[in-house]
JSON list of C-alpha atoms and ligand atoms in Angstrom, two decimals:
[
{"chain": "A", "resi": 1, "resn": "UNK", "atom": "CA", "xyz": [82.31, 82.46, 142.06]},
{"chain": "A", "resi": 2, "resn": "UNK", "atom": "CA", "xyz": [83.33, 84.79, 139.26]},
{"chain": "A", "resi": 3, "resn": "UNK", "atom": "CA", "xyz": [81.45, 85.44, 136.66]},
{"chain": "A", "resi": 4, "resn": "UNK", "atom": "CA", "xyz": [83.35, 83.63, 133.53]},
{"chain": "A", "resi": 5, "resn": "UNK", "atom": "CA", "xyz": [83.77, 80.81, 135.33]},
{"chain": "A", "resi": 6, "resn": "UNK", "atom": "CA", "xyz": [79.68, 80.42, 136.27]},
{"chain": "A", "resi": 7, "resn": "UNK", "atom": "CA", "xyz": [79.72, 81.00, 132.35]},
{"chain": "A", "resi": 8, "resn": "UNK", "atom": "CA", "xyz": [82.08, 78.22, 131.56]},
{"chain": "A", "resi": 9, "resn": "UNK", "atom": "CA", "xyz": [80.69, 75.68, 134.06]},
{"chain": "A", "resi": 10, "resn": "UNK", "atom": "CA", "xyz": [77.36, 76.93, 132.65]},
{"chain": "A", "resi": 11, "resn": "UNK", "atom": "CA", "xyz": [78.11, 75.94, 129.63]},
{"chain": "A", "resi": 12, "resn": "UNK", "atom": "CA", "xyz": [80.00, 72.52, 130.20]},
{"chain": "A", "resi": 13, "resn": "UNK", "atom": "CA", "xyz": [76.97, 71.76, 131.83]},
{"chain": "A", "resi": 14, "resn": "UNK", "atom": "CA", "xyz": [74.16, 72.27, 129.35]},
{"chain": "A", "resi": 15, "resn": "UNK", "atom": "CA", "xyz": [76.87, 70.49, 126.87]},
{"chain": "A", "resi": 16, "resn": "UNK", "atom": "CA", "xyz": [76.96, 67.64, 128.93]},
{"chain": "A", "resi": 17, "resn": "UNK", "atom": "CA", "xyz": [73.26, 67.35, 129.11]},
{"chain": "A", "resi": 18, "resn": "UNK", "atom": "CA", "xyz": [72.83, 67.29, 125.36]},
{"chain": "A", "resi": 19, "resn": "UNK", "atom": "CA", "xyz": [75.50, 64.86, 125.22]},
{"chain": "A", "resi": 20, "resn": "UNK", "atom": "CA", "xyz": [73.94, 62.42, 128.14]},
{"chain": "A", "resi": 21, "resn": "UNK", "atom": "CA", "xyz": [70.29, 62.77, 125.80]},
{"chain": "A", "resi": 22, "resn": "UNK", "atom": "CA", "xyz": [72.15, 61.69, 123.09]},
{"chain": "A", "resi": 23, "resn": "UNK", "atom": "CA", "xyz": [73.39, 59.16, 124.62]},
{"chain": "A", "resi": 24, "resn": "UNK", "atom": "CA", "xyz": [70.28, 57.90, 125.81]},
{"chain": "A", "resi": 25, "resn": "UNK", "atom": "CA", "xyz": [68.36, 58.50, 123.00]},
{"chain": "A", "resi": 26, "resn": "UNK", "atom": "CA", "xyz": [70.87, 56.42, 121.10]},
{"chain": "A", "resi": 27, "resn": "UNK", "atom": "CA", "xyz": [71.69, 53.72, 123.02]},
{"chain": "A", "resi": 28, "resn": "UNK", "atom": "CA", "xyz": [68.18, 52.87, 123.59]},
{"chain": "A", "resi": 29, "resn": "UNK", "atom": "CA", "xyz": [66.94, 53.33, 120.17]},
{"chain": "A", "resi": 30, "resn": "UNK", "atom": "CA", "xyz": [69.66, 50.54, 119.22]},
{"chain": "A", "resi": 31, "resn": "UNK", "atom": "CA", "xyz": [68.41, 48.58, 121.93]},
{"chain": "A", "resi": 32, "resn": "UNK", "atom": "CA", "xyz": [65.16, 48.38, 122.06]},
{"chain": "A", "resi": 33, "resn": "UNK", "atom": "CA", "xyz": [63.90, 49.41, 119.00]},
{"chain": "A", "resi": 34, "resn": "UNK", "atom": "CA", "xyz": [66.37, 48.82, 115.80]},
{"chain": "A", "resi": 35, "resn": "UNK", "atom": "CA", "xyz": [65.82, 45.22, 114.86]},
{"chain": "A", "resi": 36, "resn": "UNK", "atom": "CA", "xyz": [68.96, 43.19, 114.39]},
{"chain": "A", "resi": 37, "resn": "UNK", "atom": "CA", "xyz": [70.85, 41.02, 111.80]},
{"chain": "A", "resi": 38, "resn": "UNK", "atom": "CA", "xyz": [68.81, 39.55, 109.68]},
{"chain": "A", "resi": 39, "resn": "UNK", "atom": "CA", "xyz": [65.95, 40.97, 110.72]},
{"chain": "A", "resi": 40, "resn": "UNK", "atom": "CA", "xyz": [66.78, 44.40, 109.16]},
{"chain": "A", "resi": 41, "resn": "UNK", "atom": "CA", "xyz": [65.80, 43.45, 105.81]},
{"chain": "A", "resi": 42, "resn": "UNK", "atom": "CA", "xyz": [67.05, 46.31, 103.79]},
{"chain": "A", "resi": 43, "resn": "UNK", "atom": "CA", "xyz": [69.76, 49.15, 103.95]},
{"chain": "A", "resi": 44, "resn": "UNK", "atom": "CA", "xyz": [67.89, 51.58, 105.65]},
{"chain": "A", "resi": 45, "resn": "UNK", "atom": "CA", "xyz": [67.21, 50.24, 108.82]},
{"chain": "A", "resi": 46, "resn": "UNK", "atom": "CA", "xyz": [70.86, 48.90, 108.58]},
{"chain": "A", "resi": 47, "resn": "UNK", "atom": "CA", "xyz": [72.57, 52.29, 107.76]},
{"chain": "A", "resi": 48, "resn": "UNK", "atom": "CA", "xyz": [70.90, 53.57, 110.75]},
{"chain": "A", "resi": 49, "resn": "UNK", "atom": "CA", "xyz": [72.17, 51.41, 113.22]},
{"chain": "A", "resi": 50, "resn": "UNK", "atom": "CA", "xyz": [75.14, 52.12, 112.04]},
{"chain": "A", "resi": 51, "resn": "UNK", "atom": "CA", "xyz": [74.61, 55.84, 112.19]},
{"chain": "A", "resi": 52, "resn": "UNK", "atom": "CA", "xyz": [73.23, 55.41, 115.61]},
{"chain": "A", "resi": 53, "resn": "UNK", "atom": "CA", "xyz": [76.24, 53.31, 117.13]},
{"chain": "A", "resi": 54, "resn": "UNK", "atom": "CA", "xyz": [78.48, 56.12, 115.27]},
{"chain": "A", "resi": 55, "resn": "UNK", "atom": "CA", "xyz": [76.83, 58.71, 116.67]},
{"chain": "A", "resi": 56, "resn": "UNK", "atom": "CA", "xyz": [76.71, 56.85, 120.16]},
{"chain": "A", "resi": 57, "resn": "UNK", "atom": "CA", "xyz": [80.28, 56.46, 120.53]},
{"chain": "A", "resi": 58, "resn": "UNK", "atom": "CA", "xyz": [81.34, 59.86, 119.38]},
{"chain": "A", "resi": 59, "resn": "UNK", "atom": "CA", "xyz": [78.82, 61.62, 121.68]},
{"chain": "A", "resi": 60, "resn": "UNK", "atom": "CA", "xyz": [80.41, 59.40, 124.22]},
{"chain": "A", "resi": 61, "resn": "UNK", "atom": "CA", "xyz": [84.11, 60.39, 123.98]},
{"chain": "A", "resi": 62, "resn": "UNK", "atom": "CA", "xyz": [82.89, 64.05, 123.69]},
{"chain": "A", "resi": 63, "resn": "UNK", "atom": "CA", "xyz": [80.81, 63.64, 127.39]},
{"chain": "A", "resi": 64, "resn": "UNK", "atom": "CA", "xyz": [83.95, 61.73, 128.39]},
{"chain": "A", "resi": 65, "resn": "UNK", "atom": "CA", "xyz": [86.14, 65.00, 127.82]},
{"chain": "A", "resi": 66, "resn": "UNK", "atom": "CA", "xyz": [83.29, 67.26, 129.03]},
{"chain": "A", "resi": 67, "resn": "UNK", "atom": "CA", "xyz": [82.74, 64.99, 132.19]},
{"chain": "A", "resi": 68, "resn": "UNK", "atom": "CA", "xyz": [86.44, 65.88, 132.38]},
{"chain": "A", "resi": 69, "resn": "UNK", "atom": "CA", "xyz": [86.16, 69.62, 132.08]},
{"chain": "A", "resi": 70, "resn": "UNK", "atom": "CA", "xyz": [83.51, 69.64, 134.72]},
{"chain": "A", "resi": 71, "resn": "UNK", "atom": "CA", "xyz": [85.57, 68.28, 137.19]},
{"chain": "A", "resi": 72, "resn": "UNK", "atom": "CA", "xyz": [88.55, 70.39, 137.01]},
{"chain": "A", "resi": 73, "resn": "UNK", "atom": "CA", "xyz": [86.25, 73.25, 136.86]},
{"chain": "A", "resi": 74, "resn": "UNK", "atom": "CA", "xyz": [85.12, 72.20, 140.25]},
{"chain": "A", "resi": 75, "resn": "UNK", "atom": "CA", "xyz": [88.69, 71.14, 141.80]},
{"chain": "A", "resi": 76, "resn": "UNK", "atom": "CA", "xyz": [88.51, 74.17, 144.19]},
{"chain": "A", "resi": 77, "resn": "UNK", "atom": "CA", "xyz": [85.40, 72.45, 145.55]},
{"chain": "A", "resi": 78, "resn": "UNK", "atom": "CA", "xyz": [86.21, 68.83, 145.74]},
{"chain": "A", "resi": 79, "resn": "UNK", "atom": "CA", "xyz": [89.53, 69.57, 146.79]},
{"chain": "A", "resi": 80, "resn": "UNK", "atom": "CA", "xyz": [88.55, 71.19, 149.63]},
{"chain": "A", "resi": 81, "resn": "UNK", "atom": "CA", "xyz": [85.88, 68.83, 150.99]},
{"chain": "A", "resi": 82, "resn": "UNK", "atom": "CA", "xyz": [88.14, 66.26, 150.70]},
{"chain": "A", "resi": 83, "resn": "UNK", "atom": "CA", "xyz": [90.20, 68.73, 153.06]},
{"chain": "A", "resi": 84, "resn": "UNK", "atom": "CA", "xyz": [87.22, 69.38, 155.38]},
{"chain": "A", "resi": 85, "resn": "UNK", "atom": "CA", "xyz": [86.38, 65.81, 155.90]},
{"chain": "A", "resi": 86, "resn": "UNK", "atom": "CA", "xyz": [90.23, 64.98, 156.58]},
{"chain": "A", "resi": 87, "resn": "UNK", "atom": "CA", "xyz": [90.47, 63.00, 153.22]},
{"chain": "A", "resi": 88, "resn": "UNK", "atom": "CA", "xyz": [93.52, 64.83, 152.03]},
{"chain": "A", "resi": 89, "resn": "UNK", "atom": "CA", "xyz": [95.75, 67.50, 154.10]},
{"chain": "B", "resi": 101, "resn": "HEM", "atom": "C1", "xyz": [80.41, 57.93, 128.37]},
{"chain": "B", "resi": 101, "resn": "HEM", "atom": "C2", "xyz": [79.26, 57.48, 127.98]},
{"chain": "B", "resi": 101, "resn": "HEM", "atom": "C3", "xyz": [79.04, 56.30, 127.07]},
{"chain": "B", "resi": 101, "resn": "HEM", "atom": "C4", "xyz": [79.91, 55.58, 126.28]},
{"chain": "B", "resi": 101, "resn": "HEM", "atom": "C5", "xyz": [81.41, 55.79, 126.10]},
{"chain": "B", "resi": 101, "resn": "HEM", "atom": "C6", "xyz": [79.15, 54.52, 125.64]},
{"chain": "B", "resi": 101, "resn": "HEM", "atom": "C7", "xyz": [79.67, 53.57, 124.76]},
{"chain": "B", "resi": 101, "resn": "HEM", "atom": "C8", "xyz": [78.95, 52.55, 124.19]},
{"chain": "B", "resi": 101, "resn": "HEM", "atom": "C9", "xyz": [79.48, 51.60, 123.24]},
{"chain": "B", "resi": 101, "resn": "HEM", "atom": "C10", "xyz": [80.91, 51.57, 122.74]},
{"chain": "B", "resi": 101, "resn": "HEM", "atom": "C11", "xyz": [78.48, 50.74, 122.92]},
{"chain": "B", "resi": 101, "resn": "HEM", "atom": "C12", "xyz": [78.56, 49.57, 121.96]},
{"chain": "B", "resi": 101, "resn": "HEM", "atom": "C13", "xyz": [78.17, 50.09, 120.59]},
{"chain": "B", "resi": 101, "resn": "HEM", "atom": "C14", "xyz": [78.40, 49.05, 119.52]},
{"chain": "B", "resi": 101, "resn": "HEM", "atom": "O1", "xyz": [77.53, 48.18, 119.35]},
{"chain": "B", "resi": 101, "resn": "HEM", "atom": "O2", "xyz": [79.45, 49.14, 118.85]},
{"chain": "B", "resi": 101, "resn": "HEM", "atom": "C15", "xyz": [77.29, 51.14, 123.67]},
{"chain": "B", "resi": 101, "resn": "HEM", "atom": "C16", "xyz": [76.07, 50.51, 123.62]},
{"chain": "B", "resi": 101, "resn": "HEM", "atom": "C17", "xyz": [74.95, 50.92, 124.33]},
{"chain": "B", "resi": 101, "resn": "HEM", "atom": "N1", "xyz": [74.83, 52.04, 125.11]},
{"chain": "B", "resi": 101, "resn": "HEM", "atom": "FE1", "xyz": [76.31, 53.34, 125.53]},
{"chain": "B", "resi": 101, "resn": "HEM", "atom": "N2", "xyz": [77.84, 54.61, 126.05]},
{"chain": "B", "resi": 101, "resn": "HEM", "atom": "C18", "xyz": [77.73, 55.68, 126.92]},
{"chain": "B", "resi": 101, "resn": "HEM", "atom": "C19", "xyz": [76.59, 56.15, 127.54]},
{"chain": "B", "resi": 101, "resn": "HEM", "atom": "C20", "xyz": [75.36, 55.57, 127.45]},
{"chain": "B", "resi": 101, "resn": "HEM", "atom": "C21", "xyz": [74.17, 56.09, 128.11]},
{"chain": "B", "resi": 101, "resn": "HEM", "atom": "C22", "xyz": [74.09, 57.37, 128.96]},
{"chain": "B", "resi": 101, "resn": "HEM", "atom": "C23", "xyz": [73.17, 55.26, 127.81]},
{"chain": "B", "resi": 101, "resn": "HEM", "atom": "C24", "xyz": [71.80, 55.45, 128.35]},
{"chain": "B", "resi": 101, "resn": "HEM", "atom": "C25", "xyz": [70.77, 54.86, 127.99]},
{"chain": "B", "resi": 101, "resn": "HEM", "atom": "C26", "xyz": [73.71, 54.18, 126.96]},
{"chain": "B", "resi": 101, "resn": "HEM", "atom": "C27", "xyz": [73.02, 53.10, 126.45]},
{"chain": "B", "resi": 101, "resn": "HEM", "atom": "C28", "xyz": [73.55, 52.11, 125.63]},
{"chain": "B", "resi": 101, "resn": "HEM", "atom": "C29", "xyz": [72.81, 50.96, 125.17]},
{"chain": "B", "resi": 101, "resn": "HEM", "atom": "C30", "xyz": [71.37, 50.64, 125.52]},
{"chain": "B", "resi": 101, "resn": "HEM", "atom": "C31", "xyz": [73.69, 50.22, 124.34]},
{"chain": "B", "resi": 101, "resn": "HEM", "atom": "C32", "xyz": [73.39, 48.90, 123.59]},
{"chain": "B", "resi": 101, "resn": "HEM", "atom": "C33", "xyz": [72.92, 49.24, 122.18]},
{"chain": "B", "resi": 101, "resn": "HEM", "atom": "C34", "xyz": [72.62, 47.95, 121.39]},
{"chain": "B", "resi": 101, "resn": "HEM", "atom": "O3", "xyz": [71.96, 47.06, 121.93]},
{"chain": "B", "resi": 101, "resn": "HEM", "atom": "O4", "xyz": [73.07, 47.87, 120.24]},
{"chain": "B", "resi": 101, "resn": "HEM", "atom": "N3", "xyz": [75.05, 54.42, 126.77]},
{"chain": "B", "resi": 101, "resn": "HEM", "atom": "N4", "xyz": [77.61, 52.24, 124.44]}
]
């Protein structure tokens, strides 16, 4: 493989990694720890959330696009498995 695209795939993937932690750490924060509703007595617990579920979905259309980038950036190599196990001629 040449070298800039190693770097580029490289680097799609350690973005996508941060991304997926965020995720994680974000979703399940909101989950299982943030209370809810009325239970959140006071802003800051509140504005949190809110930061949280903000962050959440923004992290998630960026891992959506960089999902995205990671498979064209391995076309060659899907395209020609699906060749090699008669998928697509
Ligand atoms: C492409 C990736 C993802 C997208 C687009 C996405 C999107 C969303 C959205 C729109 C919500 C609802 C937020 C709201 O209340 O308005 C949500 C909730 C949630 N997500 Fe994700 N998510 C993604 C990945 C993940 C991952 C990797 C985890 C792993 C733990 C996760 C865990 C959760 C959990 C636990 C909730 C519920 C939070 C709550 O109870 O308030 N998500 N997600």
């Amino acid at each position: 493989m040449a070298n800039g695209k190693a770097l580029k795939l490289w680097t799609v993937n350690v973005i996508s990694f941060v991304l997926f932690i965020i995720l994680c750490g974000t979703g399940l924060i909101n989950w299982l720890v943030l209370p809810r509703g009325y239970q959140a007595r006071g802003d800051f617990l509140v504005s949190l959330r809110h930061f949280f579920i903000a962050l959440h979905e923004w992290a998630g259309l960026v891992f959506i696009i960089f999902i995205t980038l990671h498979i064209v950036l391995h076309w060659p190599y899907i395209k020609s498995n699906l060749k090699k196990s008669g998928i697509i001629k």
